[in-house]
Amino acid sequence: MDSALPENSRAMNEKNLKLVQQCLKQFDVTEKQLRQIQAAILQDMEQALSRQTDPSPTVQMLPTYVRSTPHGTEQGNFLVLELGTSGATLRVLWVTLRGTTGPRKEPVSWEFTIPTEITLGTGQQLFDFAAGCLVEFLDRLKVGSQPIQLGFNFSFPCHQTGLDQSTLISWTKGFRCSGVEGQDVVQLLREAIQRQGAYNIDVVAVVNDTVGTMMSCDPRPQACEIGLVVDTGTNACYMEEARHVGELGEDQGRVCVNVQWGSFGDSGALEPVQTPFDLQLDQESLNPGTQRFEKMVGGLYLGELVRLVLIHLAGQRALFGGVTSPALLTRGSVHIEHVMEIEDPSHGRARAQAVLQGLGLNPSAQDYEQVQQVCGAVSARAARLCAAALTAILARVKSNQERSHLGVAVATGGRVYEQHPRFSTILQQTVRLLAPDSDTTFVPSEDGGGWGVAVVTAVASRLALHRHHLEETLAPFRLDSEQLKAVQAEMREAMVRGLQGEDSTLPMLPTYVCATPDGTERGDFLALDLGGTNFRVLWVKVGSRSEGGVKITNQVFSIPESVTQGTGQQLFDHIVDCIVDFQKEHGLSGQTLPLGFTFSFPCKQVGLDQGILLSWTKGFKASDCEGQDVVSLLRAAIRRRQGVELNVVAIVNDTVGTMMSCGYEDPHCEVGLIVGTGTNACYMEELCNVSAVPGDKGRMCINMEWGAFGDDGLLKELCTPFDISVDKSSINPGKQRFEKLISGMYLGEIVRQILLHLTCLGVLFRGQVFQCLQTKDIFKTKFLSEIESDLQRRQVRAILEKLGLPVSCDDALMVREVCQAVSQRAAKLCGAGVAAVVEKIRENRGLEELSVAVGVDGTLYKLHPHFSDQVKDTVRHLAPRCSVRFLQSEDGSGKGAALVTAVACRLAGSTRP
Ligand code: BG6
Ligand code: GLC
Ligand code: GLC
């Protein structure tokens, strides 16, 4: 075609083309620059999250109090008011959410145009106008007088302090109503609604449009964790770990953060890519110097940038033959809609021509093409900048998830993103270029985010209800100081009664251990350790400290349930078999070493080597043992196994073994405590207080068997329905009631019962009662330790998913709260017990202040991240006059049993003539 032009016009055209191209070059942003912008935004985001102010970050990172992406189960009718997304329009929607059932119902929605005098008027005028629109809408919809829950989509930077509390930081885009900045916009809206007085509307939640967009997307197959809006303005939100949000001061869960990236670059970071047109646009805007990024990307500004470029090019005579028009010279005359029409190839030239003619211009064919290039350059730059910002968020999400490959879905919304012919394509291409290792899916939001606002509103009311159920369920587990003092006092009374031989749930069993080791014990011993997680046989060499003190060789043997719950003969034969194997393995066959037997069950002792089993506890139930002397049963088994000689010297409870074991290191250790499969304590009591043993002088270690505390119904008030159910389905209903509130054998079961209850209430696992939740003992107590140690909740999810429970983020959080409530109660009750013991020792000795050490063992105590601290805190609180050190036994109570045996041998040796 050009060849048909006269020579001089062709030259002129080429010159014009060059001028245009030269001018548009300024809108090029190189890949390197995009990467720099991405890095700068990421840095700003991190600084803003951790509230660093030097240098001051320009993105705001505002927590939104939206803590989970939609479930898809939300239901109900919601009124949505949308203000600030699309220019000077206000939308009202009536959204019906039907959960997972029923077809989707289209929302009813209306748009109202806000007159300019209102966008620039007073706040009261604006909110009265909005409330008026609501009333008009509801009148037409004929909703009647039902209570209405409203979600407020308010798309301006706000500082939220709750789901329904939000203070406007500053107006952006074309708004500047007086008296609103610094005010709670929810309150202003509520007041305006009240002034109308027509409907019973509760403003339940306020959200930014990005959040509405993120929440609008169908959670299947993958929930969107990022929301992106490019409309009049631009912005994004995403799900961040709450512990990274300095302002929240929380360590659990996630929260949606409104990035407010429109203000990125307000301190100069965008200078390398800014053109003189950007500077002019900024200077002439309502808010000069602010929202610099938004002014390069948001739809309110793209038309204006195009206008400024066109005027410039016309001035250079590169366009319109150098002629402008009054309309082109008027600020705001080129809208984003114009830009989109000019760029849209499907419209052909006619629409573009109409737009330009509408601006009073008279474009040539070449003008038309060049104007299209101008629009293309401005919008392509916007899309690329927006992509750079989005990849900063992707990088952040990826580092949170600590995954090398990221699969993430981004919900998208806003007229520019949705309607511009090339914006989304360029943005997506650039995202792939800048974040090649992220597998990013872009999901268009429903109804411009209105749907999502309804979802947040539904979630807000659902969460409030769930929290209420959770709090109500866990309240009885949260014991206060008075309750703990009462437990301590009752324990103390039961101790005294037990010692005096009166009716008491605490048998206060004499152990015939009267002294802690003095370090002069020597020799080789065998020890057995039965009743905890593991059955062990040990070879203990006790030497002088210079020879290295105590050396232990031990081996764990399994005892099948068929044996723990079979006959006594089977059990003791099995034990002897294990000893024989051990001796063979360690070259001890044929030697008759003195043997100490840690037997962690309640035994009535009449001497060191005689213990009558009162009752099995924990998971044991071998027949024909209760009421029998355990040492005799062991000796009988030794006899049955011919050719084996063993010299059983002492039978020791694990609490006593632990006390002795720690006592070897620290002579102040006068209490033994076990919090493992079971729980129990022993301590050094004045012999004069022990009615079952003659003699008034000295002390004897008393095995309290505190697991049975409360078996008379004393703890009834503290027991929840979950405890009752755990007790009922245990092997020993009605027995060991204190132990069943504290020890490892039961805590997992209590948690399972609570989870089951919360699931039935619909609070957990979307109300689906899975088979595994109904399976006894599936929830191990070690899970409590793992779940409570795990700040990132990955463990929580892994554990629950392995059990077959599909967990949402909220579920994981709530399960952890349940575990915490159960383990805290256990630790506090245990602390109340210890407080009773140390106080008794202090009073026995008539001391103002007591300094004492407690030797402790047991998997729960050792593995749980907070249990020991909570026990210590409780003891400090309930026994303020005792200074109590807790020593963890490192070698188990088998070592203690060997030491008891050594002491016995030493004493026997010294009494020998
Ligand atoms: C161990 C003892 O150290 O602690 C056992 O050797 C005792 O005898 C145990 O029963 C308690 O812990 P758990 O968790 O194994 O029951
Ligand atoms: C402006 C607002 C922001 C909003 C965005 C998109 O940047 O400040 O809150 O999300 O526009 O509408
Ligand atoms: C059970 C036993 C007790 C033991 C405790 C800890 O309560 O009855 O003897 O000390 O568990 O293992």
XYZ file of C-alpha atoms in Angstrom, residues 28-45 58-59 264-265 268-274 293 384-385 387-392 430 433-434:
41
model
C 9.826 -0.977 27.470
C 10.755 -2.756 30.651
C 13.562 -5.259 30.273
C 13.563 -8.685 31.851
C 16.348 -7.555 34.119
C 14.313 -4.586 35.293
C 11.318 -6.843 35.876
C 13.454 -9.121 38.000
C 14.716 -6.142 39.973
C 11.156 -5.008 40.579
C 10.164 -8.523 41.619
C 13.061 -8.643 44.099
C 12.312 -5.162 45.427
C 8.633 -5.988 45.998
C 9.544 -9.236 47.717
C 11.937 -7.406 49.987
C 9.321 -4.768 50.738
C 6.778 -7.485 51.509
C 6.113 0.779 50.408
C 3.728 -2.173 50.278
C 4.932 0.051 45.768
C 7.606 2.439 44.532
C 11.455 5.799 44.304
C 11.981 2.128 43.449
C 10.139 2.524 40.144
C 12.146 5.497 38.917
C 14.214 3.475 36.402
C 11.057 2.487 34.529
C 9.051 5.659 34.924
C 2.799 1.311 41.000
C 4.444 -7.072 32.662
C 4.834 -4.959 35.801
C 3.345 -10.057 36.491
C 6.597 -9.086 38.207
C 4.665 -8.173 41.337
C 2.689 -11.402 41.185
C 5.855 -13.480 40.959
C 7.085 -11.810 44.144
C 5.644 -12.911 31.845
C 9.260 -16.167 32.172
C 9.981 -14.845 35.657
